[in-house]
Each structure stands twice: as C-alpha cells, then as structure tokens.
Amino acid sequence: MTARTYAAHAKPLWQRALLAREFAIIALLVVVYMYSRSEVPAFDGPLTIYYLLLDAAAILLIALPMTMIIITGEIDLSVASTVALSSVLVGDLHQHGMSIPMAGLVAILAGVVCGAFNGFLVAYVGLPSLAVTIGTLALYRGIAVGTLGTKAVTDFPEKWTDLAKQHIGDSSYPVIVIPFIVLAILFALLLHFTSFGRGVYDIGLNSEAAHFTGVNVARTKFILFVLSGAVSAFAGIYITLRYGSARGDNATGLELQVIAAVLLGGVSIFGGRGALHGVIAGVLLIGVISSALRLEDVTVNVINIIIGLLLVLSVMSTSFLSLATRASAGMKKRSSKSSDARQQLASAHHEGKN
Amino acid sequence: MTDTLVAPSRRSTAQRVVSTILTSRESAIAFVLILVVAAATLNTNSFLFSEDGWRDLLLTPAILLLLATGQAVVIITRNVDLSVGSTLALTAYLTGRLFVDNPGIPIILVVLIGMLAGAGLGLINGLLVALGRVPALVITLGTLYIYRGVVLSWAGSNRINASDMPDGFLSLGTKSILTIPVLTILALVVLGIVGYYLRTARGGRELYAIGSDPDAANLYGLKVRRRVIGAFVLCGALAGLAGVVYAARYGTISSGAGQDIELQAVGAAVIGGVAIFGGSGSVWGAAIGAWLLITINRALPILGVQDFWQQAVVGALILGAIVLDRVLATRRSRKLVEARDIA
Amino acid sequence: MNASGPVALQLEQVRKSFGPVVALRSGSLTVHSGSIHALVGENGAGKSTLVKIVAGVYQRDGGEFLLHGESVDFSSTAASKDAGIAVIYQEPTLFPDLSVTENIFMGRQPLGAGRRIDRKAMHEEALGLFSRLGVNLDPRRLAEGLSIADQQIIEIAKAISLDASVLIMDEPTAALSGVEVERLFAVARSLRDEGRALVFISHRFDEVFALCDTVTVMRDGDYISTDPIAETTSSQIVAKMVGREVGDLFPKTPAEIGEPVLTVKQLESAGVFHDISFDVRAGEIVALAGLVGAGRSEIARAIFGVDGYDSGTVELNGKVVRPRSPRAAIRSGMGFVPEDRRQQGLVTEASVAHNVAAVIRSRIARWGLLTNGSETRTAGPWAGRLEVKTNALDMHATTMSGGNQQKVVIAKWLATQPSLLIIDEPTRGIDIGTKAEVHRLISELAGQGMAILMISSELPEVLGMADRVLVVHEGHITANLDRADATPESVMTAATNTMEVPA
Amino acid sequence: GGSSDGGDKGGSGGSGKSVSVTFLPKNLGNPYFDTSDKGGKTAVSEFGGKFAEVGPEKASPDAQVPFINTAAQQGINALVVSANDPKAIGDALNEARDAGTKVVTFDSDTDPKYRDLFINQATAEGIAKVQVDMIAKQIGDKGDIAILSAAANATNQNAWIDLMKQDLSANHPNIKLVDTVYGNDDDQTSFDKTSALLQKYPNLKGIVSPTTVGIAAAARYVSDSEFKGKVQVTGLGTPNQMRKYVEDGTVQAFALWNPEDLGYLAAFAAKALVDGKITGKEGDTFSAGKLGDFTVGKDATVLLGDPFQFNKSNIAKFNF
Ligand SMILES: Nc1ncnc2c1ncn2[C@@H]1O[C@H](COP(=O)(O)OP(=O)(O)OP(=O)(O)O)[C@@H](O)[C@H]1O
Ligand SMILES: Nc1ncnc2c1ncn2[C@@H]1O[C@H](COP(=O)(O)OP(=O)(O)OP(=O)(O)O)[C@@H](O)[C@H]1O
Ligand SMILES: [Mg+2]
Ligand SMILES: [Mg+2]
C-alpha cells in the first residue's frame, strides 16, 4: 500500500500567526504602550515599568495556573483568599519568631493544601468548580481574617521587604520578575510542550474523549488546582513583603482581576482555547491601561469601566468570530453536554458544564 | 422531590406532600436555621424575645432575600448574575438622588423607577448573554465592573444622608405591621409571587426545562433566548428593588453600597439547594439560604464566636451544602439504576 | 392499505450539508394523510437529517418543502410544532430534572383558574397516555435515570399528546420490547385511522412490513424509490438500500486463531450488566450483538476502564487489568474505538495530527517535551496508512466526514499497536465505500494476529465479519454462537428472548 | 531625604512656579474626605497651584500604593495623604519623596519616617477626652458602653481607643467598656454591627463611634429602635450626616474638627514645604491663608486645634 503523505500545515506561518487571537492582544498591547509613551505625560519615565511590574506581578503569577485551569473548563475563584491566607500565615509565623524563608515555606505548603482541597472536591468528588471555589473563597478568607483578627503584622525585616521591591541591577525591572519568568517558562513548557499540557486542552475541548484516550482527567485537574494553590501562596508572600503588611483583607477582589485578565488574554471560558503568551499580554495590557489612565489623573471608577468594557467586548468578539466561522461551516454546534443521562451516572468525572 | 421508582406510587396526596416536605432540601436548611436561632436565643434571650431582636431577625435578611430570589431564577436557567451588587448600588443611589432632586416625589414612583432601572441593567446582561452567546459568568463579571464604575463616577464622593430622604420613606425601613417589618413583608410578597410563578406558570416551568437541558429545550421549541433574557430582567428588577430597600433601611448611601454581596447571593442560592448548573432548586430554598446566611452572621458573635470567623463559617456552609447535594444525588441515582434490575 | 387521503407532507429534492459533509443530496418524500409511511436506509443515509429539516431543527439548503400543499419554511421547532408536526427524535430529548409529566406537557400544560397549571389534570392526562401505551409509570417521577426504553415511551407519549396532523417517529422501537412495540403499533394505527399522516423510521423490516403501507428508501443522502408495501419485498428493499451486492461488503479473510488475549470473568455492574464471561483470542473477531440498549457498549466501556464495575476481572495476555483506568488498559495493550466518535472518539476541535498522536504522545516526547512537529511526524504515516482524506495535518477534525473521522480514530488506536482492539459500531454513519474499507482493515488486522472485539447493531455486519457472536440481552449474555451457527434467526431469538439459556 | 530637591522628573517642579498638589484620601465616596479635599482645593486655588484628587474604591493600603507610585512618576510637588495603614504604604511614600515629592499626611498618620509633615486634626488625647467626656455626661457617668470603630487596623482609631480606655479606667470607674466592634467604614456593616451590639448587651447605655460612617449608622439604627433615648450615641461625625438624629433626639452631642479646615491647612503646609519655607523641623512656622499662622510641633506635626462639639443648639450653623 503506498501511503499518502500530507502537508503539515494548511496555511503559511504568517497567516496562522496573524489570525491567532493572541496576536490581536499583543498587538493591542504594543499599540497602547507606544501611544501612552508618546501621549501620556511621565509615562516614559523610568519608574513606569518598575511600578507596573510590581503591581502586576501577583496577577501575572496567579494567571499562570489560572490559565491552565480555565483551559480545562474549570475555574478557581479562591485564589485571592489563598493569597490572604498565605499572607496571614507568613505574618503570624514571623511574629512567633519563625524566619521569613521558613514561614514562606509553611505558607506555600498551606497553599498546596488549599489547592488540594479544591482539587479533591472538583476532580474526585466531581462537584462544579464554580460552586466549590465560591465556598472556599469564603472559607479561606474567613480563616485568614479570623487568624489575625484586628491585628496586622507589619514588622518584617527590611532585608526581606526591600528584596520584594529591589531592582535588578540598575534596570527598571523589579526582582520579582525573575521568579515570574522562571515560573512562566515552566508553565509554558508544561502547557504547550508536554503530553500533560495536551491533555489539559483535550479536557477543555472534550473531557469525555480525553477520558477515552487515557487522559487522567481527575488527576490532571487535581494537579492544576494544587499548582494554583501553591502559586497563589507564593504571590501571597510577595504581596506581604511588598507592602510590608500581613492582613486578612489583603488582595480582596484579586480573583476577579486575574480572571478578567486571563479571559482578556484570549482564553475561552468554555475551555480548550488559549495560550500563555496571550494571557501575559492580557495582564500587561490591563496594567498599561491602568497606569496610563492613573497618570492622566483618571479615577479608578473610569478605569474599572474601561476594563469591564474591554472584557465584555473581547469576549463578545471571540464569540462573534466563532459564530461566524461556525456559520460559514454550516455547523449547528451541539453542546458538549451529552444528552444521554447514562454518562453522568456512569462516571462522576464528566461534570456537564456550560 | 419524589423518590418513587418506576411504578406509580400508591400513597395518598397528603402522604406524598408530607414526605416531600420532610425530605426536601428546603426543610433541611430551615431546620438548620431554626437550630441557629434557638442556640442564639438560649444564649441571649433578646435575640428572639425582644422587640428589636424579633424585628432584626425578620428585617435584616430582606435585602439578601430579594437578591437571592432573583439569583435563583437566573441560576435555574443555567446562568449566573454577578452584577447584582453593582446594580443594587446604582439603584440605591438613584433612589437617593430622586428624593434629593425631586422633593415631594411619591414614594411608590421611586420604588417603580428603582425596579425599572434594575430591570434595564438586567436587560443589558440578558441581551449580551442570550444574543452574544457568551457565558453569563464572563458577561456579568464585566458588567459588575462597568455598573460599579458608573455609580462611582456618578456619585463620586457624594453621599446621600438620611436627612436627604423623606421620613415617610425612611420609616418604611423600620415600620411593622403586626410586628412584621414592612420591608420583610415586601420581600416575602415578591418571593411568593416569583415562587408561585416558577411553580405554577408555564413560563416558570420552562425556565427549569431550559436549565435542565438547553439543547433539549431548543429541540423542543421553547423560546430559550426570550426566557433567559426574562430571567435576567427579573433578577435585575429584584436587585433594583433591593437597592430601594437598601436606601430605606440604611438611610445613607455611598457608591460602595452592596460591594461583594453578589457572592453572598449566589452562596445563598447554592446553600438553599439551587443546583449551580441549573434545572433544579427553588426560590424558597434560596430565600431560606439567604435567611440562614444573615442569621448566622448575626448569631455568631452572640454565640461567642468572634465575628472575624463568620466568613469561614459561611464558606463551610456552602461547601457542606453542595457536598450533601452530591451525596444525595449519587444515592438516588444508584437506587434508580438498581431498580432496573428488579423491574 | 391503499388510497389514503390528500398529501400531507411533501419534500422534493431537499439538500443539506454540514460543512464538507453532504447529509442530504436529494431528499424526497411524499406522505398522505391517513397513512403510515416507512422511511428506510442504511446508517447515515440522511433519514434523521430529513426529519430534522421537517421539524425545523435544520434549515434546508435547497429544494421544496410543502405542508398540506403549502410551501413552508420553519425557522424553529416551535414553528413546526405550531403547524401541527410532532416529532420523536432518534436521541431522546428529555429534561432530566423535571417529572415525566412535565416532560410531556412542557409549554402546553393544562391551565386551571388564573392561568395556573392544573397539575391534577395534567397527571391524569399523563396516566391516560401511559395506559394507552400500556406502561406503568409514575407520572410524578423525575425523568433522570429512566432507561432508554422508558425515555422512548415518554417521547412517544409526548408526540401523540400533541394532537398533530403529521407524526414522525425516528427509530422509536429501537429499544422497546415486543409487547411495547405492539402497543405502539396499535396507537399508530388508530392515529392513522383518525386521518393523520405518520412517518416511521426503523431498521427492522418485520416492523416496517407489519405497520406501514408505503416505503421510501434512501441511500447516501439520495432518494431512491417509493413503493406500496404490498408490492415490494424485504430483499428488494435491501438491494435498494445497499445499492450493490451485500457480499463484497464483508471481505472477511480467514485468520489463524491463537491464544486467548482478552479474558473476562464474571463481570458484574448493578443495573447495567451481569455475569459477563468470555474471551477473545489472537486473530479472532468476536462480535457482541443485541438490541440497542442491551448493554453492549457498557460492557466494552467497563473492560476498557472508562466505567467501573462491581466485581469480576478483566485479563489481557494473562495479566489482570486494573479496573477504572483507561490508562492501565492502554498500557496493557488495549485499544478502544468508541461508538460516538464526535463525543468520545475525537477531540473534533483539535487537529488531525493532535488526534492521531493523542494516545502515544507521551511516548514520542523527548525528555518529556513534545512539539507540534514531532506529533505531525508521527501522525503522518498512520493517517496515510488509513488514507485519511485531508489536505493538511493541522486541519481540525470538525470539518471532516464521518467516515474520515472514523479513520482518524482507528489510526489513533493502531498507532498504539494494541494486541486487542475493541470497536464499538465500527461503521455507524459511514458511507458504503468507506464501510468496506473499514471491514477490510478489520479483517487485515485480525489476520496479523490482533484480537478484535466488535460491537455492532447491524446484523449483516455481525454475521459477515465475526468468527464468534455473543448475544447480549438486558445485560446478560444469552448466546455464544460460532460463525457457522450464527444466523439472523438464532441471533435475533437470543437478542429478544430472556429465556434463552446461555451457551 | 526630605530636603532633596531633584524634583524635575517631568513635573512642573521648582518653587515659584505653580505648585502641584495631589490629595489621596483613604477611599473615594467618603463624605468626610470629600469635605476635607474641598478645603484643600480651595487652598490650592488660593495660592494658584494645580490640584488633583485620586483614590481607591476601598479603604485598603494595597489599593493606595499604586496612586502613590503614580504621584512619584508624575513628579508632583506634594502628596497629601490619609494613610490606611501606618507602615504598608511607607515604602511607597519614601520612594515618592526620593523622587522629589513632599509628603504630608493628614487625618491618619504613618510612621514619622515616611512623611515630611503630619497635619493633626486635634491631639489624640484631646479627641479621646472629648468623646469620653460626652458619653460620661450623657449616661450619667455609669453603665456599659461599647465602641463601634472603623477598620480593625485603622491607625488613628486604634490610638484614640487606647487613650479612651486609659481615660475611662483612670477617671470613670463606673463606666465599663464591654466591647469594641468594627464596621469597616461601611454603612451596612456598621449598621448591622450596631444591631448585634444592642442584642448582645441588653444593658448597654451608650455607643461611641470615633468614625463618621459608624456614628451615622449607629444613630440611624438606634433612632428607629426601642433603644432610642435609652442608648446614647456619640463620637465623631459630620453635621450634615447627623443633623436628623440630633434634631430627633437620638444624639445629644457629637464632636469633630472642621474637615474642610483640615484639608485647607494641609494644602498650605504642603505648599510651604515645597517652597522650602519649612522643612518639618520643630518650631518652623508658616501661614495658612485665612486660618492664620501655624507652628510645627514635635515629630513634624502641625495641630489644627481642638475638636468642636455639635449639639442641638449650634448644629444649624454648619453645613459640611
Ligand atoms: N450535525 C451534524 N454535523 C455534521 N454531520 C452530520 C450532522 N448530522 C448528521 N451528519 C452527517 O450526515 C449524514 C446523515 O446523517 P443522518 O443522521 O441523517 O443519518 P440517518 O439516516 O438518520 O442514520 P441512522 O440510521 O444512523 O440514524 C451522516 O454522514 C452524518 O455523519
Ligand atoms: N438513562 C439511563 N441511565 C442509566 N442507565 C441506562 C440508561 N439507559 C440505559 N441504561 C443502561 O445502559 C444499558 C445499555 O445502554 P446502551 O444503549 O449503550 O447499550 P448498547 O447495547 O451499547 O446499545 P447501542 O446499540 O446503542 O450501542 C442498558 O442495559 C441500561 O441498563
Ligand atoms: Mg438517524
Ligand atoms: Mg452501544
């Protein structure tokens, strides 16, 4: 039998790159950045990039695991509460005489436990992640607030609080970008260049088919939630040191900021679609916009409106795009939820979600 | 929910009703609520047996009750509305502004305008979700920011004070009929109407059908989009009403009103047995869930639990509720599968 | 069974395609009031598509569609319902969270005072429908957890309660028992006698001949013929359906049968299947036959570890396979081509290369790292061996025809070089040409010593391909027939009769 | 280095030219700050500078930091800030100072090392004392009282509460402080906390709320409850918020300084710093427009004056 051979790609590289959604976000980021540099007073100063990265660092970090979780079609709303819990732990332990590295280690372990608890309920008990993490959002935050009560721990050694804000050499980049870059590379390798990462996409596109091809759906989700807990805890340590203050109400509302940025970065809330470079661009885009608007003395409310609009518009644009392509393919998409009740009974792994 | 197997049950209607009530999720939550009230009352008599204690027990949950009712309707259609807190802030501020800018404006008109404004915001959500085919979670996350930003820009640092609003309106916040606060009666009437509609009107049942299986609903020929939009409008209108109630109850309104209340509304619905993926649950359950959340918040300090721990208790409650649901559902379906062997 | 009433429903040259897949090329159908019209054709002939166009689920790309003589164009199922068309879809469309009564009356519940739903009247009406259909169902129970047969009954009750002038039933009997089928037929006849037009789709010829008065045959999206039932025979119909000699569809080549590869011992799963024991040898093709809903797919899923089971063991090449883990099954040397390739077999929104390499990707990774390039290089030869038709390996599987998709699924599993391949409904919804290719491939694989466990609802396929036939009925194996003993009669008896003693 | 003057990072720095002053309140949407910032704006326009008001939605330190950073980037001449945390925003403030911005805190201070000057509305002792005196008088110097504060770690509130406790135990042995609860400067939370307090302590005689949001919420709750007249509410509030409750008798008296004057003074102090007239040294003097001359005290602190008591007889004269 003379086997057929195939081209690897239907379209040339430049077309594939241009049509990708990530490209649009990166292009928008570049445009907004260039515009701000030339039009916004003081935006081209040396501090802009530094502060922008300091502010965005926590979101950038947490966005890494969040991207993967959303690609599997799940969501983690408890990240900011994990940040707070980790912050409170670092503070409390430090107050009781533990060194910062030790306290940080314990906090990361606590983050792993938080993530594992979410992951267990979602992946192995089969509960919807939206409901589970709304619950743990309140639970973890409650433990954080309860632990410190009225106190705020602020007497951190300067060695450590300075580290969180240090510049790399003489550059305008803060040191925190180093762990971020290391983690970003690891996550990018994991998501885009391993079999595990392929499984993550498969789960989001069709978790039933993934299960049938031997992807361990439950374990994959569990691991992602654990990663999310660990990275959130790390971000919690960073936030604590950066502000030199451990409080139960640190990072309130951060979860929605992370999710907004991830979605803006081109990840589909339905799962199965998205890439880390888009997400990073999404976070930075929000950072650049907020920073430029603040420099223009625009108040936070207007910034919020703009970010909200951007989010709605960007999501609508994907859905219109996909609607258009689907229409041109003449396909009526049947929902991924099987109409057959048997599968739901047969295995708890396939939680129907839309 | 009836647990009967394949063959028609031979039990009488009365028996069936009794057993349904006894085994329902709503009564389980109501039971927990009674326990909480009893424990707090044993500890401090005045929690229940004082004029103010009794009034607060009934009155404090009114706002969340309205929000949870609307939220439950949306969740039943397999959607969610995160923007209710921002909607509440907008309509609460609008209420105050109406009184400030139009002295002598009839109260009933203000209530209507508040509800209409809320309905309008709900309509925006509904249109974006139904026509844009974008998940409600994302859309309403976006409108949460946008609506909140609008109040902040509009109100700025302006605050509406009690002295800006007529006494007739403010007294709504505390007036009682037969010891039952007026606002509670209002919330209960709304709850009754919505609950009755969901249970006995065709449109209400269609909401359940849509949430149960949206594709089947389409195949069946139900007007899915219209109903989903309707659910969002209702939810918005109730959030609008909640805004008016907020103004009457608290008397001061700033742009930060109702921050973070959206997750409480979703939590109340979930605790009350509304499945997060639609199709089942009732507004009664959501209402009792709201009542429980608020009452626990009030009871904890009395029970000697520092109020810093309240949020943790709420979280544990939500998790307990969904895990319980899963356990019961698994048990029920196993029974149904095994029943096939016997049949 | 003759001169019936005026033409109720008429379709002429209706066309419909889904992207590159042409589902209907020239669909034509003329149904008279007061008659029961059979629509037959092989899997994928386009019957359901035709039905869905009538129902307003899909809009036709071209052609005529007349209802009671008037040209119509339904944009939604609501519109067709209003026009008096009731449809039972092939796949049940129930609301699992609602009671069976509500499922029947959704959107048109009887109303009492104050436009309030009159539950009592509704339940009574439902009970009336159930007794007419001869079933004993609690009108208040939830639809969740109903067996396929019961679900189908609800669909039927829903359709007949609509009081429609045109009633279309897409394989309503596939999961029903003999008695239930008889009841349905009685109801159908009485509806016909009331002057309604009925369309009946079934793969069972005995039913077609017992119930219908006219038959239309379709093949590959084309209209073939319409004949009065009295003037045709089943072999004529089969010939029209298939369009060529049946024989060359099943190029079974004898293979050397070796040692047992798969051994299943007393597999048990409450409510699903019971006491399942059998083995499959190297080079052997074993078919699981039975009615839809008999539990064959469930057995296969349990063996492969997609579902769990309560007790029993599965051994591959003498080693026990860990339950509930497809990974373990794959590692031990199993492959599984599932019945629903869009939902279970493929990630349709991913590329061909991604799908073909899906199972073996951890093997082709270097130092744990995987690139698109290495996937494409690995996938290419396997896609080529199966002659998958696509212009590039990064095309999404969404755009492919069913037959091509099936080839991708098979390529994916062949790439793992399994010692046992389980194939559920290997040729469902595949055109005739590809069908023969798939059959040839299965034979060839068996010839190379692979053990094959095949599940098929098509009797000719079972009889043509299998070395041995296991018949499943309600979760029990009711017959174990050698190729020589397997006849349509022996298989059908075992498939419908519980009393049969397992061989 | 408070006196470094490398302030040409893109702003319009340098004395003599127009001075840019940015007010950063604890949060937006707070009428107290609205009033004080209004005073600041008046002052800035009097000396012909450039005024801006920015701030976060929620009163939390991490939300204030980006605004401080922005001020540093803009190279504005002076930042007038009410701190949500004495330490958490400190480093950011110092960075802004390094970039040449003068930092004046008002209303709520940071650690002295993070700012050039603190404009104190009144001495903490004075504020604590006036509140203790008011409640003691209103409840007849005996009985249970509770405190409804703002956020659990608000600097100024906590300082006053500590001083009030000392004053109570030293001078008012028959008054018992039974609880301190936190309303987070949120209307709804403060309201519900009041309700919980009254339930938990049926014998409560008085509630002291050293925060404007808290006192209004407590008064609103009490005014409609069976406790009206039985439980006294006092503390720090603005006349407009409290007018209704003073008139209907729920509240006999409450205290506050004039927040508008506070902002006004802060702006002039900022200007004096920018112009190099003062450096924050004890004994420095500067003039603040219509308010007259002020002298810098210990720890680089400038005192506005004594708190003022509002009651039925004088409240009609005030509108802020
Ligand atoms: N939504 C869809 N998207 C793409 N292709 C489709 C879709 N629905 C049907 N097809 C294709 O159209 C063809 C006809 O399918 P159809 O379901 O009408 O066949 P059928 O005659 O009803 O078969 P069966 O006897 O198996 O029910 C098949 O090749 C099928 O794969
Ligand atoms: N709704 C349901 N919920 C749970 N179990 C069900 C349901 N419907 C059917 N089952 C069980 O699943 C078994 C078979 O289902 P299925 O239709 O997959 O069988 P099959 O023989 O593989 O048929 P097919 O020809 O469709 O492949 C039945 O014996 C029944 O007990
Ligand atoms: Mg079909
Ligand atoms: Mg099957």
PDB file of N, CA and C and ligand atoms in Angstrom, chain A residues 340-342 345, chain B residues 337 340, chain C residues 145-148 151 271-272 291-298 339 424-425 428 455 457 474-475, ligand 2:
ATOM      1  N   ASP A 340     -27.280  12.218  26.800  1.00  0.00           N
ATOM      2  CA  ASP A 340     -27.518  10.911  27.366  1.00  0.00           C
ATOM      3  C   ASP A 340     -27.208  10.911  28.860  1.00  0.00           C
ATOM      4  N   ALA A 341     -28.218  10.644  29.625  1.00  0.00           N
ATOM      5  CA  ALA A 341     -28.041  10.726  31.073  1.00  0.00           C
ATOM      6  C   ALA A 341     -27.129   9.627  31.597  1.00  0.00           C
ATOM      7  N   ARG A 342     -26.928   8.625  30.788  1.00  0.00           N
ATOM      8  CA  ARG A 342     -26.169   7.490  31.315  1.00  0.00           C
ATOM      9  C   ARG A 342     -24.762   7.858  31.710  1.00  0.00           C
ATOM     10  N   LEU A 345     -24.345   9.237  35.033  1.00  0.00           N
ATOM     11  CA  LEU A 345     -24.433   8.270  36.098  1.00  0.00           C
ATOM     12  C   LEU A 345     -23.172   7.438  36.140  1.00  0.00           C
TER      13      LEU A 345
ATOM     14  N   VAL B 337     -30.784   3.086  39.332  1.00  0.00           N
ATOM     15  CA  VAL B 337     -30.141   2.103  38.460  1.00  0.00           C
ATOM     16  C   VAL B 337     -30.427   0.690  38.963  1.00  0.00           C
ATOM     17  N   ARG B 340     -33.676  -0.933  38.160  1.00  0.00           N
ATOM     18  CA  ARG B 340     -33.877  -1.520  36.845  1.00  0.00           C
ATOM     19  C   ARG B 340     -33.645  -3.030  36.863  1.00  0.00           C
TER      20      ARG B 340
ATOM     21  N   GLY C 145     -32.573   9.146  35.118  1.00  0.00           N
ATOM     22  CA  GLY C 145     -32.417   7.748  35.471  1.00  0.00           C
ATOM     23  C   GLY C 145     -33.389   6.804  34.790  1.00  0.00           C
ATOM     24  N   LEU C 146     -34.221   7.297  33.913  1.00  0.00           N
ATOM     25  CA  LEU C 146     -35.102   6.389  33.178  1.00  0.00           C
ATOM     26  C   LEU C 146     -34.276   5.556  32.198  1.00  0.00           C
ATOM     27  N   SER C 147     -34.697   4.318  31.991  1.00  0.00           N
ATOM     28  CA  SER C 147     -33.998   3.511  30.989  1.00  0.00           C
ATOM     29  C   SER C 147     -34.306   4.078  29.610  1.00  0.00           C
ATOM     30  N   ILE C 148     -33.456   3.694  28.643  1.00  0.00           N
ATOM     31  CA  ILE C 148     -33.653   4.177  27.282  1.00  0.00           C
ATOM     32  C   ILE C 148     -35.071   3.871  26.822  1.00  0.00           C
ATOM     33  N   GLN C 151     -37.462   6.198  28.402  1.00  0.00           N
ATOM     34  CA  GLN C 151     -37.304   7.529  27.810  1.00  0.00           C
ATOM     35  C   GLN C 151     -38.029   7.593  26.472  1.00  0.00           C
ATOM     36  N   GLY C 271     -27.432  -3.037  37.779  1.00  0.00           N
ATOM     37  CA  GLY C 271     -28.316  -2.248  36.942  1.00  0.00           C
ATOM     38  C   GLY C 271     -27.869  -2.149  35.511  1.00  0.00           C
ATOM     39  N   VAL C 272     -26.676  -2.653  35.200  1.00  0.00           N
ATOM     40  CA  VAL C 272     -26.189  -2.469  33.833  1.00  0.00           C
ATOM     41  C   VAL C 272     -25.920  -3.814  33.144  1.00  0.00           C
ATOM     42  N   LEU C 291     -29.876  -5.866  20.893  1.00  0.00           N
ATOM     43  CA  LEU C 291     -30.643  -4.676  20.575  1.00  0.00           C
ATOM     44  C   LEU C 291     -29.956  -3.448  21.162  1.00  0.00           C
ATOM     45  N   VAL C 292     -30.307  -2.299  20.618  1.00  0.00           N
ATOM     46  CA  VAL C 292     -29.817  -1.061  21.208  1.00  0.00           C
ATOM     47  C   VAL C 292     -30.286  -1.004  22.652  1.00  0.00           C
ATOM     48  N   GLY C 293     -29.410  -0.668  23.549  1.00  0.00           N
ATOM     49  CA  GLY C 293     -29.782  -0.581  24.958  1.00  0.00           C
ATOM     50  C   GLY C 293     -29.585  -1.882  25.696  1.00  0.00           C
ATOM     51  N   ALA C 294     -29.037  -2.886  25.018  1.00  0.00           N
ATOM     52  CA  ALA C 294     -28.870  -4.166  25.687  1.00  0.00           C
ATOM     53  C   ALA C 294     -27.730  -4.126  26.700  1.00  0.00           C
ATOM     54  N   GLY C 295     -26.825  -3.172  26.535  1.00  0.00           N
ATOM     55  CA  GLY C 295     -25.731  -3.054  27.484  1.00  0.00           C
ATOM     56  C   GLY C 295     -24.388  -3.435  26.908  1.00  0.00           C
ATOM     57  N   ARG C 296     -24.323  -3.542  25.577  1.00  0.00           N
ATOM     58  CA  ARG C 296     -23.060  -3.981  24.984  1.00  0.00           C
ATOM     59  C   ARG C 296     -21.979  -2.928  25.130  1.00  0.00           C
ATOM     60  N   SER C 297     -22.363  -1.683  24.866  1.00  0.00           N
ATOM     61  CA  SER C 297     -21.352  -0.633  24.983  1.00  0.00           C
ATOM     62  C   SER C 297     -20.851  -0.534  26.407  1.00  0.00           C
ATOM     63  N   GLU C 298     -21.759  -0.733  27.342  1.00  0.00           N
ATOM     64  CA  GLU C 298     -21.368  -0.639  28.748  1.00  0.00           C
ATOM     65  C   GLU C 298     -20.343  -1.715  29.097  1.00  0.00           C
ATOM     66  N   GLU C 339     -18.341   4.213  20.335  1.00  0.00           N
ATOM     67  CA  GLU C 339     -19.454   4.273  19.391  1.00  0.00           C
ATOM     68  C   GLU C 339     -19.743   5.690  18.918  1.00  0.00           C
ATOM     69  N   ASP C 424     -16.561  -0.295  18.778  1.00  0.00           N
ATOM     70  CA  ASP C 424     -17.997  -0.185  19.014  1.00  0.00           C
ATOM     71  C   ASP C 424     -18.630   0.485  17.802  1.00  0.00           C
ATOM     72  N   GLU C 425     -19.546  -0.230  17.163  1.00  0.00           N
ATOM     73  CA  GLU C 425     -20.219   0.299  15.973  1.00  0.00           C
ATOM     74  C   GLU C 425     -19.199   0.844  14.974  1.00  0.00           C
ATOM     75  N   ARG C 428     -20.929   2.869  11.948  1.00  0.00           N
ATOM     76  CA  ARG C 428     -22.150   3.677  12.099  1.00  0.00           C
ATOM     77  C   ARG C 428     -21.978   5.014  11.401  1.00  0.00           C
ATOM     78  N   ILE C 455     -18.563  -4.487  18.378  1.00  0.00           N
ATOM     79  CA  ILE C 455     -19.968  -4.355  18.745  1.00  0.00           C
ATOM     80  C   ILE C 455     -20.670  -3.777  17.549  1.00  0.00           C
ATOM     81  N   SER C 457     -24.738  -3.128  15.693  1.00  0.00           N
ATOM     82  CA  SER C 457     -26.189  -3.300  15.674  1.00  0.00           C
ATOM     83  C   SER C 457     -26.653  -3.743  14.304  1.00  0.00           C
ATOM     84  N   GLU C 474     -30.503  -7.458  27.730  1.00  0.00           N
ATOM     85  CA  GLU C 474     -30.689  -6.856  29.054  1.00  0.00           C
ATOM     86  C   GLU C 474     -29.519  -7.127  30.002  1.00  0.00           C
ATOM     87  N   GLY C 475     -28.346  -6.939  29.506  1.00  0.00           N
ATOM     88  CA  GLY C 475     -27.176  -7.038  30.371  1.00  0.00           C
ATOM     89  C   GLY C 475     -26.678  -8.450  30.613  1.00  0.00           C
TER      90      GLY C 475
HETATM   91  N1  LIG E   2     -30.853   6.677  31.164  1.00  0.00           N
HETATM   92  C1  LIG E   2     -30.112   5.679  31.614  1.00  0.00           C
HETATM   93  N2  LIG E   2     -29.480   5.815  32.773  1.00  0.00           N
HETATM   94  C2  LIG E   2     -28.722   4.834  33.244  1.00  0.00           C
HETATM   95  N3  LIG E   2     -28.530   3.669  32.627  1.00  0.00           N
HETATM   96  C3  LIG E   2     -29.146   3.472  31.459  1.00  0.00           C
HETATM   97  C4  LIG E   2     -29.954   4.460  30.903  1.00  0.00           C
HETATM   98  N4  LIG E   2     -30.426   3.992  29.760  1.00  0.00           N
HETATM   99  C5  LIG E   2     -29.918   2.783  29.604  1.00  0.00           C
HETATM  100  N5  LIG E   2     -29.141   2.440  30.620  1.00  0.00           N
HETATM  101  C6  LIG E   2     -28.465   1.176  30.780  1.00  0.00           C
HETATM  102  O1  LIG E   2     -27.466   1.054  29.796  1.00  0.00           O
HETATM  103  C7  LIG E   2     -27.583  -0.196  29.154  1.00  0.00           C
HETATM  104  C8  LIG E   2     -27.306  -0.148  27.669  1.00  0.00           C
HETATM  105  O2  LIG E   2     -27.168   1.107  27.045  1.00  0.00           O
HETATM  106  P1  LIG E   2     -26.667   1.257  25.508  1.00  0.00           P
HETATM  107  O3  LIG E   2     -27.764   1.865  24.739  1.00  0.00           O
HETATM  108  O4  LIG E   2     -25.363   1.928  25.455  1.00  0.00           O
HETATM  109  O5  LIG E   2     -26.466  -0.272  25.069  1.00  0.00           O
HETATM  110  P2  LIG E   2     -25.826  -0.857  23.762  1.00  0.00           P
HETATM  111  O6  LIG E   2     -26.118  -2.275  23.750  1.00  0.00           O
HETATM  112  O7  LIG E   2     -24.422  -0.475  23.681  1.00  0.00           O
HETATM  113  O8  LIG E   2     -26.620  -0.187  22.632  1.00  0.00           O
HETATM  114  P3  LIG E   2     -26.076   0.566  21.335  1.00  0.00           P
HETATM  115  O9  LIG E   2     -26.569  -0.248  20.221  1.00  0.00           O
HETATM  116  O10 LIG E   2     -26.682   1.905  21.406  1.00  0.00           O
HETATM  117  O11 LIG E   2     -24.618   0.606  21.372  1.00  0.00           O
HETATM  118  C9  LIG E   2     -28.984  -0.663  29.421  1.00  0.00           C
HETATM  119  O12 LIG E   2     -28.966  -2.025  29.723  1.00  0.00           O
HETATM  120  C10 LIG E   2     -29.458   0.105  30.588  1.00  0.00           C
HETATM  121  O13 LIG E   2     -29.498  -0.706  31.744  1.00  0.00           O
END
